[in-house]
Coordinates of C-alpha atoms in Angstrom, one line a residue:
Chain Q
M30 CA -24.1 14.3 11.1
A31 CA -25.4 17.7 12.0
S32 CA -26.8 16.1 15.2
I33 CA -23.3 15.6 16.5
T34 CA -22.4 18.4 18.9
K35 CA -19.1 20.2 18.8
S36 CA -17.9 18.7 22.1
S37 CA -18.8 15.2 21.2
A38 CA -17.1 15.6 17.9
D39 CA -14.0 16.9 19.7
S40 CA -14.0 13.9 21.9
I41 CA -14.2 11.6 18.9
Q42 CA -11.4 13.5 17.3
H43 CA -9.4 13.0 20.4
A44 CA -10.2 9.3 20.5
T45 CA -9.3 8.7 16.8
S46 CA -6.3 11.1 16.6
Q47 CA -4.0 8.5 18.0
A48 CA -4.9 6.2 15.1
F49 CA -3.6 8.8 12.6
R50 CA -0.5 10.3 14.1
L51 CA 3.1 9.4 14.0
P52 CA 3.7 7.8 17.4
R53 CA 5.7 10.6 19.0
F54 CA 7.4 8.7 21.7
A55 CA 8.7 6.0 19.4
T56 CA 9.8 8.6 16.9
L57 CA 11.8 10.4 19.5
L58 CA 13.2 7.1 20.8
I59 CA 14.4 6.1 17.3
A60 CA 15.8 9.6 16.6
A61 CA 17.6 9.4 20.0
L62 CA 19.0 6.0 19.0
L63 CA 20.2 7.5 15.7
L64 CA 22.0 10.3 17.5
G65 CA 23.4 8.0 20.2
C66 CA 24.8 5.6 17.6
G67 CA 26.3 8.5 15.7
L68 CA 27.9 9.9 18.8
A69 CA 29.2 6.5 19.9
S70 CA 30.7 6.0 16.4
M71 CA 32.4 9.4 16.6
L72 CA 33.9 8.6 20.0
L73 CA 35.1 5.0 19.5
G74 CA 37.7 4.0 16.9
A75 CA 41.1 2.6 16.3
A76 CA 42.8 5.9 17.2
Q77 CA 42.5 6.5 20.9
I78 CA 41.3 10.1 21.3
P79 CA 39.7 11.3 24.5
S80 CA 35.9 11.6 24.3
I81 CA 35.7 15.0 25.9
A82 CA 38.2 16.4 23.3
I83 CA 36.2 14.9 20.5
I84 CA 33.0 16.5 21.7
A85 CA 34.7 19.8 22.2
E86 CA 36.2 19.6 18.7
L87 CA 32.7 18.8 17.2
L88 CA 31.3 21.8 19.1
H89 CA 34.1 24.0 17.7
I90 CA 35.5 24.6 21.1
D91 CA 39.3 24.6 21.5
S92 CA 40.0 20.9 22.2
G93 CA 43.8 20.9 22.2
L94 CA 44.0 18.0 19.7
T95 CA 46.8 17.5 17.3
K96 CA 46.3 18.2 13.6
T97 CA 46.2 14.5 12.8
E98 CA 43.5 13.9 15.4
V99 CA 41.4 16.7 14.1
T100 CA 41.8 15.3 10.6
I101 CA 40.7 11.9 11.9
I102 CA 37.6 13.4 13.4
W103 CA 36.5 15.6 10.5
Q104 CA 37.8 13.7 7.5
W105 CA 37.5 10.2 8.6
R106 CA 35.0 9.5 11.4
L107 CA 32.3 12.1 10.7
P108 CA 31.9 11.3 7.0
R109 CA 31.9 7.6 7.8
V110 CA 29.2 8.0 10.4
L111 CA 27.1 10.1 8.0
L112 CA 27.6 7.6 5.1
G113 CA 26.5 4.8 7.3
M114 CA 23.3 6.7 8.2
L115 CA 22.6 7.6 4.6
V116 CA 23.2 4.1 3.2
G117 CA 21.1 2.5 5.9
A118 CA 18.3 5.0 5.4
S119 CA 18.4 4.5 1.6
L120 CA 18.3 0.7 1.8
A121 CA 15.5 0.7 4.5
L122 CA 13.4 3.1 2.4
A123 CA 14.0 1.1 -0.8
G124 CA 12.9 -2.0 1.1
A125 CA 9.8 -0.3 2.4
A126 CA 8.8 0.9 -1.0
Y127 CA 9.4 -2.5 -2.7
Q128 CA 7.3 -4.2 -0.1
G129 CA 4.5 -1.7 -0.7
V130 CA 4.7 -1.8 -4.5
F131 CA 4.8 -5.6 -4.7
R132 CA 2.4 -6.0 -1.8
N133 CA 4.9 -8.5 -0.5
P134 CA 6.2 -8.5 3.0
L135 CA 9.4 -10.2 2.0
A136 CA 10.4 -8.0 -0.9
D137 CA 13.6 -6.1 -0.5
P138 CA 16.4 -4.8 -2.7
F139 CA 18.3 -8.1 -2.4
L140 CA 15.6 -10.6 -2.9
L141 CA 14.2 -8.8 -5.9
G142 CA 17.5 -8.8 -7.7
A143 CA 17.8 -5.0 -7.6
A144 CA 21.0 -5.1 -5.6
A145 CA 22.4 -7.9 -7.7
G146 CA 21.6 -5.9 -10.8
A147 CA 23.2 -2.8 -9.4
G148 CA 26.2 -4.9 -8.4
L149 CA 26.6 -6.3 -11.9
G150 CA 26.2 -2.8 -13.3
A151 CA 28.8 -1.4 -11.0
T152 CA 31.2 -4.3 -11.7
L153 CA 30.8 -3.7 -15.4
A154 CA 31.6 0.0 -14.9
I155 CA 34.7 -0.8 -12.7
V156 CA 36.3 -3.5 -14.9
S157 CA 35.5 -1.9 -18.3
D158 CA 37.6 0.9 -19.5
I159 CA 34.7 3.4 -19.7
P160 CA 35.9 6.7 -18.4
Q161 CA 34.4 7.7 -15.0
D162 CA 32.9 10.9 -16.3
V163 CA 30.8 9.8 -19.2
T164 CA 27.7 11.3 -17.5
P165 CA 27.6 14.3 -15.2
L166 CA 26.7 11.9 -12.4
G167 CA 29.7 9.6 -12.8
T168 CA 29.6 6.3 -14.5
V169 CA 29.4 3.7 -11.7
P170 CA 26.1 4.9 -10.2
V171 CA 24.4 5.4 -13.5
V172 CA 25.3 1.9 -14.7
A173 CA 24.4 0.5 -11.3
F174 CA 21.0 2.3 -11.5
I175 CA 20.3 0.7 -14.9
G176 CA 21.4 -2.6 -13.5
A177 CA 19.0 -2.3 -10.5
L178 CA 16.1 -1.5 -12.8
V179 CA 16.9 -4.5 -15.0
G180 CA 17.1 -6.7 -12.0
V181 CA 13.7 -5.6 -10.6
S182 CA 12.0 -5.7 -14.0
L183 CA 13.3 -9.2 -14.7
S184 CA 12.0 -10.4 -11.3
A185 CA 8.7 -8.7 -11.8
A186 CA 8.2 -10.0 -15.3
L187 CA 9.3 -13.5 -14.4
G188 CA 7.2 -13.5 -11.3
R189 CA 4.1 -12.4 -13.2
A190 CA 4.7 -15.0 -15.8
A191 CA 4.6 -17.6 -13.0
G192 CA 1.5 -16.3 -11.4
R193 CA 0.7 -13.5 -9.1
S194 CA 1.4 -15.2 -5.8
T195 CA 4.0 -13.8 -3.3
A196 CA 6.0 -17.0 -3.7
A197 CA 6.3 -16.6 -7.4
L198 CA 7.7 -13.1 -7.2
L199 CA 10.3 -14.2 -4.6
L200 CA 11.3 -17.3 -6.5
A201 CA 11.7 -15.1 -9.6
G202 CA 13.8 -12.7 -7.6
V203 CA 16.1 -15.4 -6.3
A204 CA 16.5 -16.8 -9.9
T205 CA 17.3 -13.3 -11.2
A206 CA 19.7 -12.5 -8.4
A207 CA 21.5 -15.8 -8.9
F208 CA 21.8 -15.2 -12.6
L209 CA 23.0 -11.6 -12.3
T210 CA 25.5 -12.6 -9.5
A211 CA 26.8 -15.3 -11.8
C212 CA 27.4 -12.8 -14.5
Q213 CA 29.2 -10.6 -12.1
T214 CA 31.4 -13.4 -10.8
F215 CA 32.3 -14.3 -14.4
L216 CA 33.3 -10.7 -15.1
M217 CA 35.4 -10.6 -12.0
H218 CA 37.3 -13.7 -12.9
H219 CA 37.7 -12.5 -16.4
Y220 CA 39.3 -9.3 -15.2
M221 CA 41.5 -10.8 -12.5
T222 CA 43.4 -7.6 -12.0
S223 CA 40.5 -5.9 -10.4
I224 CA 39.2 -8.9 -8.5
Q225 CA 40.4 -7.6 -5.1
A226 CA 38.6 -4.3 -5.5
V227 CA 35.4 -5.8 -6.6
Y228 CA 35.5 -8.6 -4.1
S229 CA 35.9 -6.4 -1.0
W230 CA 33.0 -4.3 -2.5
I231 CA 30.7 -7.3 -2.8
I232 CA 30.8 -8.2 0.9
G233 CA 29.7 -4.7 1.6
R234 CA 31.8 -2.1 3.4
L235 CA 31.8 1.5 4.4
V236 CA 35.0 3.0 3.3
T237 CA 35.3 6.7 2.9
S238 CA 37.8 8.9 1.3
G239 CA 36.9 12.1 3.0
W240 CA 33.6 13.5 2.0
N241 CA 33.4 12.2 -1.6
E242 CA 31.0 9.4 -0.9
V243 CA 28.7 11.4 1.4
N244 CA 28.5 14.2 -1.2
F245 CA 27.8 11.7 -3.8
I246 CA 24.9 9.8 -2.1
T247 CA 23.2 12.8 -0.5
P248 CA 21.3 14.1 -3.5
Y249 CA 20.1 10.6 -4.5
F250 CA 18.9 10.1 -0.9
V251 CA 17.1 13.4 -0.7
V252 CA 15.3 12.8 -4.0
G253 CA 14.4 9.2 -3.3
F254 CA 13.3 9.9 0.3
G255 CA 11.2 12.9 -0.9
I256 CA 9.5 10.8 -3.6
I257 CA 8.7 7.9 -1.3
L258 CA 7.6 10.1 1.5
L259 CA 5.2 11.9 -0.8
H260 CA 3.8 8.6 -1.9
R261 CA 3.1 7.3 1.6
R262 CA -0.7 7.6 1.2
E263 CA -0.5 6.0 -2.3
L264 CA 1.5 3.1 -0.7
D265 CA -1.4 2.6 1.7
L266 CA -3.9 2.7 -1.2
L267 CA -1.8 0.1 -3.1
R268 CA -2.5 -2.3 -0.2
L269 CA -6.2 -2.4 -1.2
G270 CA -5.5 -3.7 -4.7
D271 CA -5.8 -1.9 -8.0
D272 CA -9.6 -1.8 -8.3
E273 CA -10.2 -0.3 -4.9
A274 CA -7.2 2.0 -5.2
V275 CA -8.6 3.4 -8.5
S276 CA -12.1 3.7 -7.2
L277 CA -10.8 5.6 -4.2
G278 CA -9.0 8.0 -6.4
G279 CA -5.5 6.5 -6.3
H280 CA -3.2 6.1 -9.3
P281 CA -1.7 2.6 -8.7
R282 CA 0.0 2.2 -12.0
R283 CA 1.7 5.5 -12.0
S284 CA 2.6 5.3 -8.4
R285 CA 4.1 1.8 -8.7
L286 CA 6.3 2.9 -11.6
I287 CA 7.5 6.0 -9.8
L288 CA 8.1 4.1 -6.6
I289 CA 10.1 1.4 -8.3
L290 CA 12.2 4.0 -10.0
A291 CA 12.8 5.8 -6.7
A292 CA 13.6 2.6 -4.7
S293 CA 15.9 1.4 -7.4
L294 CA 17.7 4.8 -7.4
L295 CA 18.2 4.6 -3.7
T296 CA 19.4 1.0 -4.0
A297 CA 21.8 1.8 -6.8
S298 CA 23.3 4.8 -5.0
A299 CA 23.7 2.9 -1.8
V300 CA 25.2 -0.1 -3.6
S301 CA 27.6 2.2 -5.6
V302 CA 29.2 3.6 -2.5
S303 CA 29.0 0.7 -0.1
G304 CA 28.7 -2.5 -2.0
L305 CA 26.2 -5.2 -1.2
I306 CA 25.0 -4.7 2.4
A307 CA 22.3 -7.3 2.9
F308 CA 19.1 -7.4 5.0
V309 CA 18.8 -3.7 6.0
G310 CA 16.0 -3.3 3.6
I311 CA 14.0 -6.1 5.1
V312 CA 14.8 -6.0 8.8
V313 CA 14.1 -2.3 9.3
P314 CA 10.7 -1.8 7.7
H315 CA 9.5 -5.0 9.4
L316 CA 10.7 -3.9 12.8
I317 CA 8.7 -0.7 12.4
R318 CA 5.7 -2.6 11.0
L319 CA 5.6 -5.2 13.7
T320 CA 6.1 -2.7 16.6
L321 CA 4.5 0.6 15.5
G322 CA 1.9 0.0 12.9
S323 CA 1.6 -1.0 9.2
S324 CA 0.5 2.3 7.7
Y325 CA 3.1 3.7 5.3
R326 CA 2.7 7.1 6.9
I327 CA 4.5 5.6 9.8
I328 CA 6.7 3.1 8.0
V329 CA 8.3 5.5 5.5
P330 CA 9.7 8.2 7.8
L331 CA 10.6 5.9 10.6
S332 CA 12.2 3.3 8.4
A333 CA 14.6 6.0 7.1
I334 CA 15.6 7.1 10.7
A335 CA 15.8 3.5 12.0
G336 CA 17.7 2.3 8.9
G337 CA 20.3 5.0 9.5
A338 CA 20.6 4.1 13.2
F339 CA 20.8 0.3 12.4
L340 CA 23.6 0.7 9.9
C341 CA 25.4 3.2 12.1
L342 CA 25.3 0.6 14.9
A343 CA 26.4 -2.2 12.7
D344 CA 29.3 -0.1 11.5
L345 CA 30.3 0.7 15.1
L346 CA 30.3 -3.1 15.9
A347 CA 32.2 -3.8 12.6
R348 CA 35.0 -1.4 13.5
N349 CA 35.3 -2.4 17.2
I350 CA 34.7 -6.1 17.6
L351 CA 38.0 -7.2 16.2
A352 CA 39.8 -3.8 16.6
P353 CA 42.1 -2.8 15.2
A354 CA 41.1 -5.1 12.4
E355 CA 37.8 -4.3 10.8
L356 CA 34.9 -6.7 9.9
P357 CA 33.0 -6.0 6.7
I358 CA 29.7 -4.4 7.7
G359 CA 27.8 -6.8 5.5
V360 CA 28.8 -9.6 7.9
I361 CA 27.3 -7.7 10.9
T362 CA 24.0 -6.9 9.1
A363 CA 23.6 -10.4 7.8
F364 CA 24.5 -11.8 11.3
V365 CA 21.6 -9.8 12.8
G366 CA 19.4 -9.9 9.7
A367 CA 19.4 -13.6 8.9
P368 CA 17.9 -14.7 12.2
F369 CA 15.4 -11.8 12.1
F370 CA 14.5 -12.8 8.5
A371 CA 13.8 -16.3 9.7
L372 CA 11.5 -14.9 12.4
I373 CA 9.6 -12.8 9.9
L374 CA 9.2 -15.8 7.7
R375 CA 7.6 -17.6 10.6
L376 CA 5.3 -14.7 11.5
S377 CA 4.2 -14.2 7.9
R378 CA 3.7 -17.9 7.1
Q379 CA 0.1 -17.4 6.1
L380 CA 1.1 -14.8 3.6
L381 CA 3.1 -17.1 1.4
Chain Y
M30 CA -40.8 12.8 -10.6
T31 CA -37.2 12.7 -9.2
A32 CA -34.3 13.5 -11.3
L33 CA -32.1 10.9 -12.9
A34 CA -28.8 9.8 -11.3
I35 CA -27.5 7.3 -13.8
I36 CA -28.4 6.4 -17.4
V37 CA -27.2 3.2 -18.9
H38 CA -28.0 2.7 -22.6
N39 CA -27.0 -0.2 -24.7
L40 CA -24.0 -1.0 -22.4
S41 CA -21.8 -3.9 -23.3
V42 CA -18.6 -5.1 -21.7
R43 CA -16.2 -7.3 -23.5
L44 CA -13.5 -9.0 -21.4
S45 CA -10.9 -11.5 -22.5
R46 CA -13.3 -14.4 -22.0
G47 CA -15.9 -12.8 -24.3
L48 CA -19.0 -10.6 -24.1
V49 CA -19.8 -10.5 -20.3
I50 CA -22.4 -7.7 -20.4
S51 CA -24.5 -7.2 -23.5
H52 CA -26.8 -4.4 -24.5
I53 CA -28.1 -3.3 -21.1
D54 CA -30.5 -0.4 -20.5
L55 CA -31.1 1.0 -17.1
C56 CA -32.4 4.3 -15.7
I57 CA -31.6 5.0 -12.0
R58 CA -33.2 7.9 -10.2
I59 CA -31.7 9.9 -7.4
G60 CA -32.4 8.2 -4.1
E61 CA -33.3 4.9 -5.6
L62 CA -32.0 1.5 -4.3
V63 CA -31.5 -0.7 -7.3
V64 CA -30.7 -4.4 -6.8
I65 CA -29.1 -6.6 -9.5
I66 CA -30.2 -10.2 -9.2
G67 CA -28.8 -13.2 -11.1
P68 CA -27.1 -16.6 -10.8
N69 CA -23.4 -16.9 -10.3
G70 CA -21.5 -15.8 -13.3
A71 CA -24.4 -13.7 -14.7
G72 CA -22.1 -10.6 -14.8
K73 CA -23.4 -8.8 -11.7
S74 CA -19.9 -7.9 -10.5
T75 CA -18.8 -6.9 -13.9
L76 CA -21.8 -4.6 -14.4
L77 CA -21.1 -3.0 -11.0
R78 CA -17.4 -2.6 -11.8
C79 CA -18.4 -1.0 -15.1
L80 CA -20.7 1.5 -13.3
A81 CA -17.6 2.3 -11.1
Q82 CA -15.7 2.8 -14.4
L83 CA -13.2 0.1 -13.6
V84 CA -13.7 -1.8 -16.8
P85 CA -13.8 -0.4 -20.3
H86 CA -17.3 -0.5 -21.9
Q87 CA -19.2 0.2 -25.1
G88 CA -22.4 2.1 -25.1
E89 CA -23.6 5.1 -23.1
L90 CA -23.0 5.5 -19.4
S91 CA -24.0 8.9 -18.0
Y92 CA -24.0 10.3 -14.5
F93 CA -26.0 13.3 -13.2
P94 CA -24.9 15.7 -12.2
D95 CA -22.0 15.2 -14.6
T96 CA -18.9 14.3 -12.7
R97 CA -16.0 13.8 -15.1
K98 CA -13.6 12.9 -12.3
L99 CA -16.1 10.5 -10.8
L100 CA -15.9 12.3 -7.5
N101 CA -19.5 11.3 -6.9
L102 CA -19.3 7.5 -6.8
A103 CA -18.1 5.1 -4.1
Y104 CA -17.5 1.5 -5.0
V105 CA -17.2 -1.5 -2.6
P106 CA -16.2 -4.8 -4.1
Q107 CA -17.6 -8.1 -2.9
R108 CA -14.5 -9.0 -1.0
P109 CA -12.8 -5.8 0.0
M110 CA -9.1 -6.2 0.6
L111 CA -8.4 -5.8 4.3
P112 CA -4.7 -5.2 4.8
T113 CA -3.4 -6.8 7.9
G114 CA -2.1 -4.4 10.5
M115 CA -4.2 -1.5 9.3
T116 CA -6.4 0.3 11.8
V117 CA -10.0 1.1 11.3
A118 CA -9.3 4.8 11.3
E119 CA -6.5 4.5 8.8
Y120 CA -8.7 2.4 6.5
V121 CA -11.7 4.8 6.6
L122 CA -9.3 7.7 6.1
L123 CA -8.3 6.2 2.8
G124 CA -11.9 7.0 1.7
R125 CA -10.9 10.7 1.6
S126 CA -8.2 10.1 -1.1
R127 CA -10.4 11.2 -3.9
H128 CA -10.8 14.6 -2.4
L129 CA -7.0 15.1 -2.0
H130 CA -4.4 16.0 -4.5
W131 CA -2.3 13.1 -5.8
L132 CA 0.6 13.5 -3.3
S133 CA -0.9 15.7 -0.6
A134 CA -1.8 14.5 2.9
E135 CA -5.1 14.5 4.7
T136 CA -6.1 17.7 6.5
Y137 CA -7.8 18.2 9.9
H138 CA -11.1 18.4 8.0
D139 CA -10.6 14.9 6.6
R140 CA -9.9 13.4 10.0
Y141 CA -12.8 15.3 11.5
L142 CA -15.1 13.9 8.9
V143 CA -13.7 10.3 9.4
A144 CA -14.3 10.7 13.1
Q145 CA -17.9 11.8 12.5
T146 CA -18.5 8.9 10.1
L147 CA -17.2 6.4 12.6
E148 CA -19.5 7.8 15.3
Q149 CA -22.4 7.7 12.8
L150 CA -21.9 4.0 12.3
D151 CA -21.2 3.3 16.0
L152 CA -17.6 2.6 15.3
E153 CA -15.9 5.3 17.3
Q154 CA -14.7 2.7 19.9
H155 CA -13.2 0.7 17.1
A156 CA -11.1 3.5 15.6
G157 CA -7.8 2.0 16.8
Y158 CA -8.7 -1.6 16.2
L159 CA -6.9 -3.6 13.5
L160 CA -9.0 -4.7 10.6
E161 CA -8.3 -8.4 11.3
E162 CA -9.7 -8.1 14.8
L163 CA -13.2 -7.2 13.6
S164 CA -16.2 -9.5 13.2
G165 CA -17.9 -10.0 9.9
G166 CA -20.7 -7.5 10.7
E167 CA -18.1 -4.9 11.9
V168 CA -16.1 -5.3 8.8
Q169 CA -19.1 -4.5 6.7
R170 CA -19.8 -1.4 8.7
V171 CA -16.2 -0.3 8.4
V172 CA -16.3 -0.8 4.7
L173 CA -19.5 1.2 4.5
A174 CA -17.9 3.9 6.7
R175 CA -15.0 4.2 4.1
A176 CA -17.6 4.5 1.3
L177 CA -19.5 7.2 3.3
A178 CA -16.3 9.1 4.0
Q179 CA -16.0 9.5 0.3
Q180 CA -19.1 11.7 0.5
A181 CA -20.3 10.4 -2.8
S182 CA -23.9 10.5 -3.7
I183 CA -23.9 7.2 -5.5
L184 CA -22.9 4.0 -3.7
V185 CA -22.1 0.8 -5.7
L186 CA -22.0 -2.2 -3.4
D187 CA -21.2 -5.7 -4.6
E188 CA -23.1 -8.2 -2.3
P189 CA -22.6 -6.2 0.9
T190 CA -24.2 -8.9 3.0
S191 CA -22.8 -12.1 1.5
A192 CA -20.5 -13.0 4.4
L193 CA -23.0 -12.4 7.1
D194 CA -25.5 -14.4 9.1
L195 CA -29.3 -13.6 8.8
G196 CA -29.4 -11.2 11.7
H197 CA -26.4 -9.2 10.6
Q198 CA -27.6 -9.2 7.0
M199 CA -30.7 -7.5 8.1
Q200 CA -28.8 -5.0 10.3
V201 CA -26.5 -4.0 7.5
M202 CA -29.3 -3.7 5.0
Q203 CA -31.3 -1.5 7.4
L204 CA -28.3 0.6 8.0
I205 CA -27.8 1.1 4.3
D206 CA -31.4 1.9 3.9
S207 CA -31.5 4.5 6.6
L208 CA -28.3 6.1 5.3
R209 CA -29.9 6.2 1.9
H210 CA -32.8 8.2 3.3
Q211 CA -30.7 10.4 5.5
Y212 CA -28.3 11.5 2.8
K213 CA -30.5 10.9 -0.3
L214 CA -28.0 8.4 -1.6
T215 CA -28.5 6.5 -4.8
I216 CA -27.5 2.9 -4.3
V217 CA -26.8 0.1 -6.8
M218 CA -26.0 -3.3 -5.3
A219 CA -25.8 -6.9 -6.3
L220 CA -27.6 -9.4 -4.0
H221 CA -28.1 -13.1 -3.8
D222 CA -30.9 -13.0 -1.3
L223 CA -34.2 -12.5 -3.1
N224 CA -36.1 -11.8 0.1
T225 CA -33.8 -8.9 1.0
A226 CA -34.2 -7.6 -2.6
A227 CA -38.0 -7.8 -2.4
R228 CA -37.9 -5.9 1.0
F229 CA -35.6 -3.1 0.2
A230 CA -35.4 -2.5 -3.5
D231 CA -37.1 0.2 -5.5
Q232 CA -36.0 -1.3 -8.7
V233 CA -34.8 -4.9 -9.5
M234 CA -32.9 -6.1 -12.5
L235 CA -32.7 -9.7 -13.4
L236 CA -29.4 -10.5 -15.1
Q237 CA -28.8 -13.7 -17.0
Q238 CA -25.6 -14.4 -18.9
G239 CA -24.9 -10.7 -19.3
C240 CA -28.4 -9.9 -20.6
C241 CA -31.1 -8.1 -18.9
M242 CA -34.1 -10.4 -18.4
A243 CA -36.3 -7.9 -16.7
T244 CA -36.3 -4.6 -14.9
G245 CA -38.9 -3.0 -12.8
S246 CA -40.3 -2.9 -9.3
P247 CA -40.0 -6.0 -7.1
D248 CA -43.6 -6.8 -7.6
E249 CA -43.3 -6.8 -11.4
V250 CA -40.0 -8.6 -11.6
L251 CA -39.9 -11.1 -8.8
T252 CA -42.5 -13.4 -10.2
E253 CA -42.5 -17.2 -10.1
A254 CA -42.3 -17.5 -13.9
K255 CA -39.3 -15.1 -14.2
L256 CA -37.3 -16.4 -11.2
S257 CA -37.9 -20.0 -12.1
R258 CA -36.5 -19.3 -15.6
L259 CA -33.6 -17.2 -14.2
Y260 CA -32.4 -19.9 -11.8
N261 CA -33.6 -22.8 -13.9
T262 CA -35.3 -24.3 -10.8
P263 CA -39.0 -24.1 -9.6
I264 CA -39.4 -21.1 -7.3
Q265 CA -42.5 -20.1 -5.3
V266 CA -43.3 -16.5 -4.5
L267 CA -45.7 -15.7 -1.6
T268 CA -46.9 -12.5 0.0
G269 CA -45.8 -12.2 3.6
A270 CA -47.8 -10.9 6.5
D271 CA -46.2 -7.5 6.2
G272 CA -47.0 -7.2 2.5
H273 CA -43.4 -8.0 1.2
L274 CA -42.8 -10.8 -1.2
V275 CA -41.3 -14.0 0.2
V276 CA -39.4 -16.2 -2.2
S277 CA -38.8 -19.9 -1.6
L278 CA -37.9 -23.0 -3.5
A279 CA -41.0 -24.8 -4.6
M280 CA -39.9 -28.1 -2.9
A281 CA -43.3 -29.7 -3.4
E282 CA -43.0 -29.6 -7.1
I283 CA -39.6 -31.2 -7.1
S284 CA -40.6 -34.1 -4.9

């Protein structure tokens, strides 16, 4: 290798650098989309407030708005926009991580039973008389987290018992999700008094009460995102199978465990604040994968940004299509997600 | 006499299906190319995986210089996993993993090294290609590039030429051989093709049902009697015009 001159090595470096880097243009585009969706969500809503005034108010310039309008902007619209972004990013990241861990392009929080488990856990916490401050982190998210882990573990164990194929894992996930959902439905009907609360929650909705939800989900998001981002190289190694990953110096077993915990934490925190919002976890990572590349050093950061943008956009549509009535956001994501899922199924036929 | 690279003494591997490797002794010197020969199911792959410390074993297995963290060995399985959608550069860069801390990212130095390795193997034009776009010969070179990027002094290759036609088999073997001389690599590989083994190996081991039938130079080991016994079919060994052994089925004796 000593024979390679400095200039020739530089030119190789230049030629190969594109294969390593985050695609800058696409990253900027997705980030711009995120900001654009966020801004549009701030400007549009049931209360008719002039756009200029809203922008002025956001920039802390004297906008001449009434006290009610200021409250709408700061206590209603902004937290909701941020919540949408955080939930979308959490679900997309969890999906990306599950897909990497199970080496399965169709894995996502919903198909693996993680969301159903979190849902059952949260329902349990809502209908039971457990006080909401049993743990320092609240009760619902903790029970939801345990539920998510139970869901994923059941799917993984069942899938392994049925063989190591991709189809086996997904079928196990479907069975697990169906069972956990049935348990949840039973609980709901047993405790009829809270059925309305639980039902609206199942469809998936972004409802905020000031900044509580945003404050709640942010730490989980930061931790989960950090863990998965740090494991992006390990996620690439996992794609080579355990033998090769180990021989290359990876730690597949440890990484898988940590990633499942992180993804389940993200799923559980998202499900605890927004209910069951389907398809974000599968649509977003695949969109990145199909368009920008399949390395997790690209998929992980960009899934988070694109997931935030996607859910923010979905929320914008949910609030404005039937305004002043509001569609549950889960309807919008499934409306876009289901056809997209079918497309992915077609493209990844050979993988099943 | 060159120094030793690997000592295998009384090595046995027990998997769930029973004793797969039993009581093997082998001394490998630095810079040697050792070929493991044997029929399907003889335990070649298991022996190589064991050398790469991927399966638990009994007996002694020492590497020199002593590398407890195994930084010094690159292993390529018979059918390496080629993730769809991954580029050649990303794939080769994974070879740097062992030199990185668990959660850290690659540095400029790592990328530079990968770029150099790609140039070394005439792959710099392929850096941005997806793995599934490559031909069989290119895949083998890319896999070799990943192994070289590990900067290990011992390469363990499980049938590196099995998926290739005759011309590409020879190209890949010549490439491996020239890299071996250039970097003083110690190479252990499993092969099916006896002629390739006869041509390139310094040391050959015949493996039968997990037991070592013979070890030594190609001339000592690749004899008609031993090979016929190993494969349970009559085999003829001739000396080619260039002095290398040529192995063929003894068709005359069958008919």
